[in-house]
Every structure is written in structure tokens, then in C-alpha cells.
CSV table of C-alpha atoms and ligand atoms in Angstrom, one decimal:
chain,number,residue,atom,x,y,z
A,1,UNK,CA,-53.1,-18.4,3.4
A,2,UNK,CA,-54.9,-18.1,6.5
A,3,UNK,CA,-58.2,-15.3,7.0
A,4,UNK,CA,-61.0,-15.3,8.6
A,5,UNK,CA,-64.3,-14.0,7.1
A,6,UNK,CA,-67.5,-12.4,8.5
A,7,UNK,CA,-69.8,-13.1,4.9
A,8,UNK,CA,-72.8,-11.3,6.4
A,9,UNK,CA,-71.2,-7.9,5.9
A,10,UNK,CA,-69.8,-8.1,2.1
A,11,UNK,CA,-72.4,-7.1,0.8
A,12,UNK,CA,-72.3,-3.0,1.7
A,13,UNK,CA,-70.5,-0.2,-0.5
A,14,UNK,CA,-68.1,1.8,0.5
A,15,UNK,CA,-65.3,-0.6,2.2
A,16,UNK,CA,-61.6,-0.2,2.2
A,17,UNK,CA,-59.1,-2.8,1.8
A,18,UNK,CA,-55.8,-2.2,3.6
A,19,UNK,CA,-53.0,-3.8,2.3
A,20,UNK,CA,-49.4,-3.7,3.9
A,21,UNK,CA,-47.0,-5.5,2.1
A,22,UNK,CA,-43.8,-7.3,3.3
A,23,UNK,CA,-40.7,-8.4,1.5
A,24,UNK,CA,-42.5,-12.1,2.0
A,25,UNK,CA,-45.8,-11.7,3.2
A,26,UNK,CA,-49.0,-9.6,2.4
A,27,UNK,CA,-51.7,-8.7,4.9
A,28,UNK,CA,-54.9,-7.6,4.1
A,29,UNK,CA,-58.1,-6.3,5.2
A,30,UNK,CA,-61.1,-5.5,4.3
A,31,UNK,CA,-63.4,-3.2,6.3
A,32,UNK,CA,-65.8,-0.5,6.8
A,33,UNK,CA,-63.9,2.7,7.7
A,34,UNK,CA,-67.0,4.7,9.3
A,35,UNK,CA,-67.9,1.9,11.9
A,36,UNK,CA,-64.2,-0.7,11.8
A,37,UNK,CA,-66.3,-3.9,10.6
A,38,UNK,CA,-64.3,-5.8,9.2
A,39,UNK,CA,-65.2,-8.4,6.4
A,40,UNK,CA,-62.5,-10.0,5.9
A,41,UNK,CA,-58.7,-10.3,6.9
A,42,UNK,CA,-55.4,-12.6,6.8
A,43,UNK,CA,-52.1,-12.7,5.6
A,44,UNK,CA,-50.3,-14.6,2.5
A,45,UNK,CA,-47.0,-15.6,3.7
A,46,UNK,CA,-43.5,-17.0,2.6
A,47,UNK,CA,-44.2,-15.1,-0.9
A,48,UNK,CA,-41.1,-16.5,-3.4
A,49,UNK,CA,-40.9,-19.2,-1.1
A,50,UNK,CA,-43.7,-21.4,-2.1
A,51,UNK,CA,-46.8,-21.6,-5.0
A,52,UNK,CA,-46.9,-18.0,-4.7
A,53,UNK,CA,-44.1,-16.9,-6.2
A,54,UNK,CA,-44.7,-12.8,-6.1
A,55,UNK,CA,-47.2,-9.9,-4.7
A,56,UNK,CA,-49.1,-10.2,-7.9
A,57,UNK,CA,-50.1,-13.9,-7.4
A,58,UNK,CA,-50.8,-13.4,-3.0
A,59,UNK,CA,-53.4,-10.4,-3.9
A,60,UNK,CA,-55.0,-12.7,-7.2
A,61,UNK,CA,-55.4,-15.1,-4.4
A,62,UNK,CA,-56.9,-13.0,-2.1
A,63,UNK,CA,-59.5,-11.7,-4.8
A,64,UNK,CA,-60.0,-15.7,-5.0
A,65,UNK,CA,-60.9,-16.1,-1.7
A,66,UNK,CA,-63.2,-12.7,-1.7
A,67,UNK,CA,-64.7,-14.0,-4.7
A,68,UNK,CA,-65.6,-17.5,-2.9
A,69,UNK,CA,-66.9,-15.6,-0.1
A,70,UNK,CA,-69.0,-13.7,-1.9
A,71,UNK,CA,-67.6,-10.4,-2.1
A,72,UNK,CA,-68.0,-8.6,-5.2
A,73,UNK,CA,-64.8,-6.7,-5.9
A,74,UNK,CA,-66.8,-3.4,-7.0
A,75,UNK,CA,-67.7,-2.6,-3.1
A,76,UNK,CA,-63.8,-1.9,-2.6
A,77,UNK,CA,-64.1,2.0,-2.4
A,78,UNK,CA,-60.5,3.1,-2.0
A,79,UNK,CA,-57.4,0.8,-0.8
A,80,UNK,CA,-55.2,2.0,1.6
A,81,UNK,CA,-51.1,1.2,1.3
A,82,UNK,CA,-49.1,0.9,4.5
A,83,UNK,CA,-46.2,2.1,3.3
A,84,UNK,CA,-43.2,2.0,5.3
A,85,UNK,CA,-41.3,5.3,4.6
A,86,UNK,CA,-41.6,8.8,3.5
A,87,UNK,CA,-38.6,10.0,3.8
A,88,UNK,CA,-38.2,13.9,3.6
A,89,UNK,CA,-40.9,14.2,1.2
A,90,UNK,CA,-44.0,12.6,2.4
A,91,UNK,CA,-46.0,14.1,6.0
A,92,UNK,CA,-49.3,13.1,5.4
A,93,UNK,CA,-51.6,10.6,4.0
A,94,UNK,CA,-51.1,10.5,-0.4
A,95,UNK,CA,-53.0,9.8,-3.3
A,96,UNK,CA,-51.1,7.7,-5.2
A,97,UNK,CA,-50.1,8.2,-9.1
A,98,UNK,CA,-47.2,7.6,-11.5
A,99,UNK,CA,-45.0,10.4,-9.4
A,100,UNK,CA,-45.7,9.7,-5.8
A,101,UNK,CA,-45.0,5.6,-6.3
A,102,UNK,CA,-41.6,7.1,-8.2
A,103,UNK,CA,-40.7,8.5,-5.3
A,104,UNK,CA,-41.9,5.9,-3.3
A,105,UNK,CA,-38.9,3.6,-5.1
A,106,UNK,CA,-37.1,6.5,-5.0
A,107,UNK,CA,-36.7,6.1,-1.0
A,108,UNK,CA,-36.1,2.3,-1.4
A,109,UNK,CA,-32.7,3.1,-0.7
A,110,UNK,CA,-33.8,4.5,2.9
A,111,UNK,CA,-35.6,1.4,3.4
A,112,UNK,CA,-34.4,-2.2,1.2
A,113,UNK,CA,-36.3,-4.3,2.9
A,114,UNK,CA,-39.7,-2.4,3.0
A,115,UNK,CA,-40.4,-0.1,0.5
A,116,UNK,CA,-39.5,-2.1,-2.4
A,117,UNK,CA,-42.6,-4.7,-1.0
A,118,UNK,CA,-45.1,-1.6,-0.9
A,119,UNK,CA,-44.1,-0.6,-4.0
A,120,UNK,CA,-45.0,-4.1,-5.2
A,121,UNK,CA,-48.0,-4.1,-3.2
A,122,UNK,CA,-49.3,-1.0,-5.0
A,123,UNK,CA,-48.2,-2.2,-8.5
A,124,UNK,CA,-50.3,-5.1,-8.5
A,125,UNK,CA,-53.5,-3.6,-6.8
A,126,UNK,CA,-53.4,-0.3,-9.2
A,127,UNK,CA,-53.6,-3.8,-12.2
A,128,UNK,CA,-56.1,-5.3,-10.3
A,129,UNK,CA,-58.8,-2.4,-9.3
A,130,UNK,CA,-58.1,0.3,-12.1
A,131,UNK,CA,-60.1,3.0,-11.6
A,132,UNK,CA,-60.6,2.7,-7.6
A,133,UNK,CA,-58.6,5.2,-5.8
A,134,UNK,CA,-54.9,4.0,-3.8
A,135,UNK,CA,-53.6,5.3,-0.8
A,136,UNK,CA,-50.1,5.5,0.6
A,137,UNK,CA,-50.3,6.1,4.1
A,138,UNK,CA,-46.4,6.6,5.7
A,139,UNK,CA,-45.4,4.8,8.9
A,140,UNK,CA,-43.1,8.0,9.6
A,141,UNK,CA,-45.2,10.9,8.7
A,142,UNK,CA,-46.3,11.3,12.7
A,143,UNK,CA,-42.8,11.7,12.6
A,144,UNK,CA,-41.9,13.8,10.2
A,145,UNK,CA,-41.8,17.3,12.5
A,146,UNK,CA,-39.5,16.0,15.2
A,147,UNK,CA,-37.7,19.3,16.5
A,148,UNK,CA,-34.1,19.0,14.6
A,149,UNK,CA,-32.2,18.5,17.6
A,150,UNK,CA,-34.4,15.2,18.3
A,151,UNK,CA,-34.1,14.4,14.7
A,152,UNK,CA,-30.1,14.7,14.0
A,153,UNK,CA,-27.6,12.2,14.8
A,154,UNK,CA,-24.5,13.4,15.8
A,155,UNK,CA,-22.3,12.8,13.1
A,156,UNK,CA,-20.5,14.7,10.2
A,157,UNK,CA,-23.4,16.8,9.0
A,158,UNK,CA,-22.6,17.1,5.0
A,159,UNK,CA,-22.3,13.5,5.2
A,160,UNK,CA,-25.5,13.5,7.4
A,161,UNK,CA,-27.6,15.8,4.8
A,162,UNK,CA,-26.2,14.4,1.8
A,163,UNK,CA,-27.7,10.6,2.5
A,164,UNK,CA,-30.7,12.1,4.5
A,165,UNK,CA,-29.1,10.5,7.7
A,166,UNK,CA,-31.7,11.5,10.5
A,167,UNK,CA,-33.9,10.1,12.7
A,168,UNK,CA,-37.6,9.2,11.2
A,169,UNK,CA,-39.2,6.9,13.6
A,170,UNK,CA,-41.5,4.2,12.4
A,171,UNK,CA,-44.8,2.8,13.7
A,172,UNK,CA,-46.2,6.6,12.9
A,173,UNK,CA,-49.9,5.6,12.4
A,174,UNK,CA,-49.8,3.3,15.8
A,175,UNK,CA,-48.3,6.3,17.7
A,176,UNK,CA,-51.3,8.5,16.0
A,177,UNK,CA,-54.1,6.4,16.2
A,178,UNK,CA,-53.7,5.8,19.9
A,179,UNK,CA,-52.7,9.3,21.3
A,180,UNK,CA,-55.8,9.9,19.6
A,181,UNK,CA,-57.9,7.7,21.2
A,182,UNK,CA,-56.1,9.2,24.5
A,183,UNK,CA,-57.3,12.6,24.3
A,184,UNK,CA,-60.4,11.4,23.6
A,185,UNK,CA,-60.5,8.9,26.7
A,186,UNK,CA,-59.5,12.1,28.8
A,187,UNK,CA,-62.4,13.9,27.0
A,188,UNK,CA,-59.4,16.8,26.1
A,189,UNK,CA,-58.6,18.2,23.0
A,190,UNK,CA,-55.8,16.6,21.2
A,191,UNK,CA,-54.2,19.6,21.2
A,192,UNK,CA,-53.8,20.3,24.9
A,193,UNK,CA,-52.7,16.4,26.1
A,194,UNK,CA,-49.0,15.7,26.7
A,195,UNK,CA,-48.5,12.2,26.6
A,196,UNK,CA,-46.3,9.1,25.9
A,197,UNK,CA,-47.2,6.0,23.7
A,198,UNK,CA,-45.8,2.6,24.6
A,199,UNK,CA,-46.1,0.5,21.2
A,200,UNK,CA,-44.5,-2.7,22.8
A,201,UNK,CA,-45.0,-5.4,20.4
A,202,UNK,CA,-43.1,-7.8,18.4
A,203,UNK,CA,-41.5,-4.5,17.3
A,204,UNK,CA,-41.6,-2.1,20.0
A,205,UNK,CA,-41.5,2.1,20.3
A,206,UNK,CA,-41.7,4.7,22.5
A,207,UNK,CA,-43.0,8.6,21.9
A,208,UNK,CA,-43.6,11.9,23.0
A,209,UNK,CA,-46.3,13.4,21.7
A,210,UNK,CA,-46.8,17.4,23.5
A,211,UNK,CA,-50.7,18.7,22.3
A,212,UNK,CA,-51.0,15.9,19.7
A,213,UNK,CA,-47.0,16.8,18.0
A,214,UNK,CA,-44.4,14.4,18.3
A,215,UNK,CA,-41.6,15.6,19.7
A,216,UNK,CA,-39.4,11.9,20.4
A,217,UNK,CA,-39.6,8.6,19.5
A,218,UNK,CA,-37.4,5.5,19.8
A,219,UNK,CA,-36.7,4.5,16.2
A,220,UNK,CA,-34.5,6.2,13.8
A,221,UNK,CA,-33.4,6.1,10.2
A,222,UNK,CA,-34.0,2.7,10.5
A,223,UNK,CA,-37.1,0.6,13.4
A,224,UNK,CA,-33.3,-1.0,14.7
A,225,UNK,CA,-32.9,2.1,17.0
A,226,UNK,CA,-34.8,2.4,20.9
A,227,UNK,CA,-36.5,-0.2,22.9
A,228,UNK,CA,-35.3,-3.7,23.4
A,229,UNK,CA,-37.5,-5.5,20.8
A,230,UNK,CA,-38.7,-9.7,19.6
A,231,UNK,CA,-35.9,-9.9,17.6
A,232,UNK,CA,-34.0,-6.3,17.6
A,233,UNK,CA,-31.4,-5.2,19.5
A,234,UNK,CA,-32.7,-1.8,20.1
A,235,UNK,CA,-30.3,0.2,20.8
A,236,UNK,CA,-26.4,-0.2,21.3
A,237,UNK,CA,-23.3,1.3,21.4
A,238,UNK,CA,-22.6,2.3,17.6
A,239,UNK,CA,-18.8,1.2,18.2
A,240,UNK,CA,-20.0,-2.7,18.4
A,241,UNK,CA,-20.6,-2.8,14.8
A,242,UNK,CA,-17.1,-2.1,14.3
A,243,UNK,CA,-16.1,-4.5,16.7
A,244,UNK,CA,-18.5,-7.3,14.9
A,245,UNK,CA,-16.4,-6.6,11.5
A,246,UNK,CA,-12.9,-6.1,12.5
A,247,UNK,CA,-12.6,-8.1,15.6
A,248,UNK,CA,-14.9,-10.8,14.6
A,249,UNK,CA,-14.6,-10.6,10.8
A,250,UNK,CA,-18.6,-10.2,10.5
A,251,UNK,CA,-19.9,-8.9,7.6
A,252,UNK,CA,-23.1,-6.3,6.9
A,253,UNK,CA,-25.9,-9.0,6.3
A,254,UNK,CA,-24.3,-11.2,9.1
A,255,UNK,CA,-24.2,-8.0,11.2
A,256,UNK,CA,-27.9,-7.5,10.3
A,257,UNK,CA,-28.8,-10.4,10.6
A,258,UNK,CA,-27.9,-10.6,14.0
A,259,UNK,CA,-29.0,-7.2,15.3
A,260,UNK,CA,-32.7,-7.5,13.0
A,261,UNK,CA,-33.1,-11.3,13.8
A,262,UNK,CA,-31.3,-12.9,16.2
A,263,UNK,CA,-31.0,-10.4,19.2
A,264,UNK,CA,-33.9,-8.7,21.6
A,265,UNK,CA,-35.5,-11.2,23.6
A,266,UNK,CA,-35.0,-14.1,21.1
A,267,UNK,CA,-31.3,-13.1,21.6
A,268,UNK,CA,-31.3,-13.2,25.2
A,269,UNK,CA,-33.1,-16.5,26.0
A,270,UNK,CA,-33.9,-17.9,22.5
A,271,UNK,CA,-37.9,-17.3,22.8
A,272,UNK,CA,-39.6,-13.9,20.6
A,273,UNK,CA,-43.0,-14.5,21.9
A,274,UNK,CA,-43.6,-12.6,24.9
A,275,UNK,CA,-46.0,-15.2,26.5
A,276,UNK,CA,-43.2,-17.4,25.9
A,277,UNK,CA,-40.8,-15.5,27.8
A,278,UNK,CA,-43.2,-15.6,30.7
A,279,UNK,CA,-43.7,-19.0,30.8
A,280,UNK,CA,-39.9,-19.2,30.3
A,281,UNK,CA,-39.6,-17.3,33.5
A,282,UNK,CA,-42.2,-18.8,35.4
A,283,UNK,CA,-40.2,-21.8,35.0
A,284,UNK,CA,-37.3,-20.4,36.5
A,285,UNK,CA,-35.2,-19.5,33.9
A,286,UNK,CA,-32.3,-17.1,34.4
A,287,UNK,CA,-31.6,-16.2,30.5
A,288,UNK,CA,-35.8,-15.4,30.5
A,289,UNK,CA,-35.6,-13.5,33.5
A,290,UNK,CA,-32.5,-11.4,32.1
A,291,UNK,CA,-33.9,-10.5,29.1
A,292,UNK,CA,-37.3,-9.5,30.8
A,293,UNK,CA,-34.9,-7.1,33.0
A,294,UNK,CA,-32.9,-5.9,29.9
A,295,UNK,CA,-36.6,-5.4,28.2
A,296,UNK,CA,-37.8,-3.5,31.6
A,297,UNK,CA,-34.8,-1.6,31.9
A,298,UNK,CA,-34.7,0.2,28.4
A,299,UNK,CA,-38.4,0.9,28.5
A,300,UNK,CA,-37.9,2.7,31.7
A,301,UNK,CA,-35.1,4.8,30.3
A,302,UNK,CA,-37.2,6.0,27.3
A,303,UNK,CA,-40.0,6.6,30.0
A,304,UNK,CA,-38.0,8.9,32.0
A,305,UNK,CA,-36.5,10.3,29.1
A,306,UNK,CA,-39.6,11.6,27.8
A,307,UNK,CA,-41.1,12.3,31.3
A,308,UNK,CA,-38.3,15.2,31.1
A,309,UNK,CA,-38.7,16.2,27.4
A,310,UNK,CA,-42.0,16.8,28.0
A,311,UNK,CA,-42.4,18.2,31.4
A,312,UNK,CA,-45.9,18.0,32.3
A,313,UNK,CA,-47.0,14.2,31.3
A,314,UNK,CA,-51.1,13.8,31.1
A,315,UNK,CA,-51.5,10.2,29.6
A,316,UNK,CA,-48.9,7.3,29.5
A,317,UNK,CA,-50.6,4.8,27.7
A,318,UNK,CA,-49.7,0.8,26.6
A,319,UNK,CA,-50.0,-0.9,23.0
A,320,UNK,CA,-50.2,-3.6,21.0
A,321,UNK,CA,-49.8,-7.3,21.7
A,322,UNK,CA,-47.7,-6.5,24.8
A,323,UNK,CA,-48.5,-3.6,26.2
A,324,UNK,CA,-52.3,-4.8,25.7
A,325,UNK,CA,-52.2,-7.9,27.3
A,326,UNK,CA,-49.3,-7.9,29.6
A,327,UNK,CA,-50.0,-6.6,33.2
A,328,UNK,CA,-47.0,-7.4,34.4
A,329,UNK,CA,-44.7,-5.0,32.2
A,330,UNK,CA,-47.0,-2.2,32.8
A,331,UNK,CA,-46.8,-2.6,36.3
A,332,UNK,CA,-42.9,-3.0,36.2
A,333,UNK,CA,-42.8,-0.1,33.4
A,334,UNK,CA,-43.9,2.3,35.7
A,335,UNK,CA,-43.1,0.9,39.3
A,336,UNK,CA,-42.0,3.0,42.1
A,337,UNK,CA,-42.7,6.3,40.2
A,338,UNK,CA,-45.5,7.7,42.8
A,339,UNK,CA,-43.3,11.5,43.6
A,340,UNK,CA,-43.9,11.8,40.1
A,341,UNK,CA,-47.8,10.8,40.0
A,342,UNK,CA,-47.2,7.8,38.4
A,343,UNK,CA,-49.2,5.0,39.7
A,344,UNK,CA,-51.4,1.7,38.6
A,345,UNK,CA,-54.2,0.3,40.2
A,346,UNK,CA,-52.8,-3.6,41.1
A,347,UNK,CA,-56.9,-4.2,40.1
A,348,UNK,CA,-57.3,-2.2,37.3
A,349,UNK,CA,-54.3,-3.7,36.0
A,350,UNK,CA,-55.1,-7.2,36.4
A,351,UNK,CA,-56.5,-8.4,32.7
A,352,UNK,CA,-56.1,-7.5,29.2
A,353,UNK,CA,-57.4,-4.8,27.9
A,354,UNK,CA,-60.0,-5.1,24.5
A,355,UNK,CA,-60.8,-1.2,24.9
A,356,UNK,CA,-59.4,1.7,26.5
A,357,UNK,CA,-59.1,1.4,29.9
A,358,UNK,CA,-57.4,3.5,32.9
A,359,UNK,CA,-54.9,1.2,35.0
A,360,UNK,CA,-54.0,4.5,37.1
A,361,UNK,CA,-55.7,4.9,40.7
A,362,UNK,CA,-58.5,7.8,40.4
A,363,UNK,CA,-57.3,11.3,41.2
A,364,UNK,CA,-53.6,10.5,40.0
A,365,UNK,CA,-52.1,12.7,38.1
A,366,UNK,CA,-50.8,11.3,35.2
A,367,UNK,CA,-53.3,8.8,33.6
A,368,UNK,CA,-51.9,5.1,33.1
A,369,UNK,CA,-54.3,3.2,30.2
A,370,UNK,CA,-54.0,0.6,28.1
A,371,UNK,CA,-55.4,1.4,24.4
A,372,UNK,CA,-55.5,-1.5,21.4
A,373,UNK,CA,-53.9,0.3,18.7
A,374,UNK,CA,-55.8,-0.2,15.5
A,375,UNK,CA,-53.6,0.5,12.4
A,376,UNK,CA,-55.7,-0.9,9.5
A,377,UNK,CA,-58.5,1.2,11.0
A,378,UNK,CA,-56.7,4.2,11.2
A,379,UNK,CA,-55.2,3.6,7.4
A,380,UNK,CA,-58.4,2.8,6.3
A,381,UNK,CA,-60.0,5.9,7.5
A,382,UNK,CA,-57.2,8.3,5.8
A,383,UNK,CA,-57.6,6.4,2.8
A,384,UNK,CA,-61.6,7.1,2.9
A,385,UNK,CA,-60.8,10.8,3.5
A,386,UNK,CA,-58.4,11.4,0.7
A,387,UNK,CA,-60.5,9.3,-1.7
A,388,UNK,CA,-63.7,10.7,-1.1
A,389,UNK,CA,-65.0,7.2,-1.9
B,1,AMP,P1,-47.9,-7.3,17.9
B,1,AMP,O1,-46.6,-7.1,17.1
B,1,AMP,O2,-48.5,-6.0,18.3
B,1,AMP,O3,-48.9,-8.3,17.2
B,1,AMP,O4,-47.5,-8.0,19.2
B,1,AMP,C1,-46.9,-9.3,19.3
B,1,AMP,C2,-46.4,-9.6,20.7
B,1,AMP,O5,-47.5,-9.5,21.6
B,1,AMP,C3,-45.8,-11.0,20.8
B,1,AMP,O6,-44.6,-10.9,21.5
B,1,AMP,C4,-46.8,-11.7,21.7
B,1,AMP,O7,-46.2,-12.6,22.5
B,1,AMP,C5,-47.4,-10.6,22.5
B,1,AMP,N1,-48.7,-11.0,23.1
B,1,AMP,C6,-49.8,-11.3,22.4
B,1,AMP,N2,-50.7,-11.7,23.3
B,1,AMP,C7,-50.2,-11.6,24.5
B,1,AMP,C8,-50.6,-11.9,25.9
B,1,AMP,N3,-51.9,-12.4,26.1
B,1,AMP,N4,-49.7,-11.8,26.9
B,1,AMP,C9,-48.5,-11.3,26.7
B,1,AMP,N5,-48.0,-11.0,25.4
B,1,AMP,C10,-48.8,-11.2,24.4
């Protein structure tokens, strides 16, 4: 287990602990929704693995180390559940009780991997802290009103609507969160900013968010589809599947296996880490520098996708690990796009950015920022809301 913990501040009601559970790992955090102090936060990993053999025994452990720290378990006001999808049914924020964590397994099938972990995750902290208040917030519910024809995949529609084969888009509260923090950087109303989000970190996405609605994003049924990812192919020609199974003889979990873990970057020049990849091609290597150019090349295409689907473009903004820190991929993201008043500041650009800060020249006219996304906070302040804790 490793966390960090600020003792000073356990000792205040009203905190939520946000708690986002992985087939193999659970990540927590505890913190103050009104101001974003956080008390405490880590992550159990390789759950079944080791001497933790399920979600039960990670969050007992975490209450361990809360308890050795000195936090009494009663100034938990509400916990918040990142829960991975909603399917058709959930578009907002959720109380949880015996019917929505039903249907919570009931979308298992959508996602295998994920929702079956969440499910877990809630199980255990509903045993735990009876009586204190459990949220599910939904990584696709920013999602969930994509205009059909961005929604529906081309394919036999009975089969299509019978298996609820669309595209949902992932990374939801991210996208939210920071288009958010956008308008109010500009000082507009949410409402009246058109903008696109770069989420580019070990999982990457794109959107397009017209007066605070989504209207595109990158993933689809599944976070395989879009941008050129750590490990994830993004996107690719449907027909190579087939060609993996009958040409090759591959089947499904070799298949995913290699499009969910052993392609994007790490694919390309055996390296996940973006700083790696730098230092990969700072070095000179040629695989490094190809799969920066692949990386570059996809992002630019979801750019100017979305710089047509929406028309008029206030704000493109940059997130998480990458799009935070990384100067260079901003500047290459959005190079040589001045006729449509696309620009960044080589100075403004040069460092990472902790808070929200403009890269663009002033008087452009699109805005170019960098925003830290903030995805505990934002679940932590839904859960608060709904609770009324
Ligand atoms: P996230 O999934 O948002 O935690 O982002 C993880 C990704 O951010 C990894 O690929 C990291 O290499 C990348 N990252 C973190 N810090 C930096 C940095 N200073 N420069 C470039 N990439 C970074």
C-alpha cells in the first residue's frame, strides 16, 4: 500500500472519501469537498495477487491505516464511487441502494473488466460505513446526450439496439470537471463556451463540449476507441481484428490483450511513460520518435475534427499527466494552426502547469490553457450534493 497523509486535517466533519475500484487495485481518498484538502490518499494494488486477496480486505486496510493516523471513521460524511459505466440508464450522479448497484451489475456485461470492481468496491464500503450515504458517480454520464448520429456506429441497427452497441465515451467527470473550470477561467457562462478537452494521460480522450453539452468524444462502447493511448491502440481499422483471428489464428483475450496492453506507445517503442518516451527520443531513437508522431498525428485529427463539429471553438484546453506537464505536445498539438486562431505562447508554454493557465498569445482567438483535471474532487463534490451530508 502506498498513501500519503496530511494528520493535521482529520480531525473536521464533513469529509468524503472517494473510492474508484479496479479489477486489482483500489484508490482512495479522503477529502474535504467544499475547499479540495485532502487528508489522506493512495492506492492498494495487485488485489488477488498478494496478502490482500479481495476489495473487502484493501478497504479494511485502508480503515487500518486511517485508524493509525488518527482519523476517526465517523467524520466520513458520504463516499463517492467512481463507477465506470452507466450504460443507457444512468446520466447523472446516484444515490446508491439495493436497485441502482443491481443495475450497476446489470451493465457488467458492457464493461467486464470495470464494473464488476465498482460493484465490489461499493459492496464492501456499504458493510463497512452502514448508515453513511454512497455515491455512484458514472465516467459516461457527460456522455450520455451525444446527438445519435455521434453516438451510433454504423452497423446493423437491430443488432446495434438489441446489445446497446453505441458509443458512450469514458473519462466523463474529467471532461466535466475541466470544461468547467474553462468557462470559469474565461469568466463566461458554461453555457455559452464552445470548447475542446484534451484528457491525454496514460489513457487519453478527446471532446467537444458546445455551451457546456457534449457533442463528441473519442471513446466508445468501450475507452479502446480514439486517441493513440499508454497501452491502447486507439483507434484502427475494425477489419484488423478479423485479420488477427483468421490470418494469425489470435484469439479474443490474445486480441485484447494486445490492443488494451501491448499497443499505444508501449506498442510502438516498448516505453508507456510519456517522460520515458521523451527521454527515448532525446536519445535518438527512431521507434520513440515514431510513436510520438503516430501519438501527434491522431490527436491532431480529433482536433480538427471537432474544430468542424463545433464551428466556433472558444477554449482548447490540455489534461492530465500529459497534457499538464508536457509542453512539447501542446505545442506540436496545435502547430501551424494560426488562419484558424490557434496559437501558443513558446513562453507561456514553457513549464507545467499546477493551475489553470492560458498558453495562447493575448488577443487570440481561441484560448489555449492547460487545466489539472481533478476527478476525486469533482466526485467528491457530487457525492456531497446528493448526500446532503
Ligand atoms: P495520468 O493517467 O493522468 O496520471 O497521466 C499519466 C501520464 O502522464 C504518464 O504517461 C506520464 O508519463 C505522464 N506524465 C506525468 N508527468 C509528466 C511530465 N512531467 N512530463 C511528461 N509526461 C508526464
Amino acid at each position: 500500500m502506498t498513501g500519503t497523509t496530511d494528520t493535521t486535517a482529520g480531525s473536521r466533519g464533513g469529509a468524503v472519501l472517494v473510492l474508484n475500484s479496479g479489477s486489482s487495485s483500489l484508490k482512495y481518498q479522503l477529502l474535504y469537498p467544499d475547499t479540495g484538502e485532502v487528508v489522506v490518499s493512495g492506492i492498494i494494488e495487485r488485489i488477488g495477487e498478494t496478502d490482500v486477496p479481495d476489495h473487502g480486505t484493501a478497504l479494511r486496510r485502508v480503515f487500518d491505516e486511517f485508524a493509525s493516523a488518527g482519523i476517526d471513521l465517523s467524520s466520513i460524511a458520504a463516499v463517492g464511487h467512481r463507477v465506470v459505466h452507466g450504460g443507457r440508464t444512468f446520466h447523472e450522479p446516484t444515490l446508491i441502494d439495493d436497485d441502482v448497484l443491481a443495475e450497476i451489475r446489470r451493465l457488467s456485461s458492457l464493461a467486464p473488466l470495470h464494473n464488476p470492481a465498482n460493484v465490489a468496491g461499493i459492496e464492501v464500503a456499504r458493510e463497512l460505513l452502514p448508515g453513511v450515504d454512497q455515491v455512484a458517480v458514472f465516467d459516461t454520464a457527460f456522455f450520455f446526450h451525444l446527438p445519435d448520429a455521434a453516438a451510433t456506429y454504423a452497423i446493423d441497427s437491430a443488432v446495434a439496439e438489441q446489445h446497446a452497441l453505441r458509443r458512450y465515451g469514458f473519462h466523463g467527470t474529467s471532461h466535466r470537471y475541466v470544461s468547467e473550470r474553462v468557462a470559469e477561467f474565461l469568466g463566461r457562462p458554461y453555457s455559452e463556451v464552445n470548447q475542446i478537452v484534451l484528457h491525454l494521460g496514460n489513457g487519453a480522450s478527446a471532446s467537444a463540449i458546445r455551451g457546456g453539452r457534449a457533442i463528441d468524444t473519442s471513446m466508445g462502447l468501450t475507452p479502446l476507441e480514439g486517441l493513440v493511448m499508454g497501452t491502447r491502440s486507439g483507434d484502427i481499422d475494425p477489419g484488423l481484428v478479423l485479420h488477427l483471428n483468421r490470418a494469425l489464428g489470435m484469439g479474443v483475450d490474445e486480441i485484447d490483450d494486445l490492443l488494451n496492453r501491448r499497443s499505444g506507445l508501449r506498442g510502438l517503442c516498448g516505453e508507456n511513460d510519456f517522460r520515458s518516451v521523451r527521454g527515448l527520443i532525446d536519445a535518438g531513437d527512431a521507434a520513440a520518435r515514431l510513436a510520438y508522431d503516430v501519438y501527434v498525428h491522431r490527436l491532431r485529427r480529433y482536433i480538427g475534427a471537432y474544430l468542424v463539429e463545433l464551428g466556433r471553438v472558444d477554449a482548447i484546453t490540455f489534461t492530465a499527466g500529459v497534457g499538464e506537464n508536457d509542453p512539447g505536445i501542446r505545442a506540436d498539438a496545435l502547430a501551424g494552426l494560426e488562419r484558424f486562431g490557434i496559437a501558443v505562447d513558446p513562453e507561456r508554454n514553457a513549464g507545467r502547469a499546477a493551475v489553470p493557465t492560458r498558453i495562447s498569445p493575448d488577443g487570440a482567438e481561441v484560448a489555449v490553457l492547460a487545466v489539472p483535471t481533478n476527478e476525486e474532487l469533482a466526485i467528491a463534490r457530487d457525492t456531497i450534493a446528493l448526500s446532503g451530508g
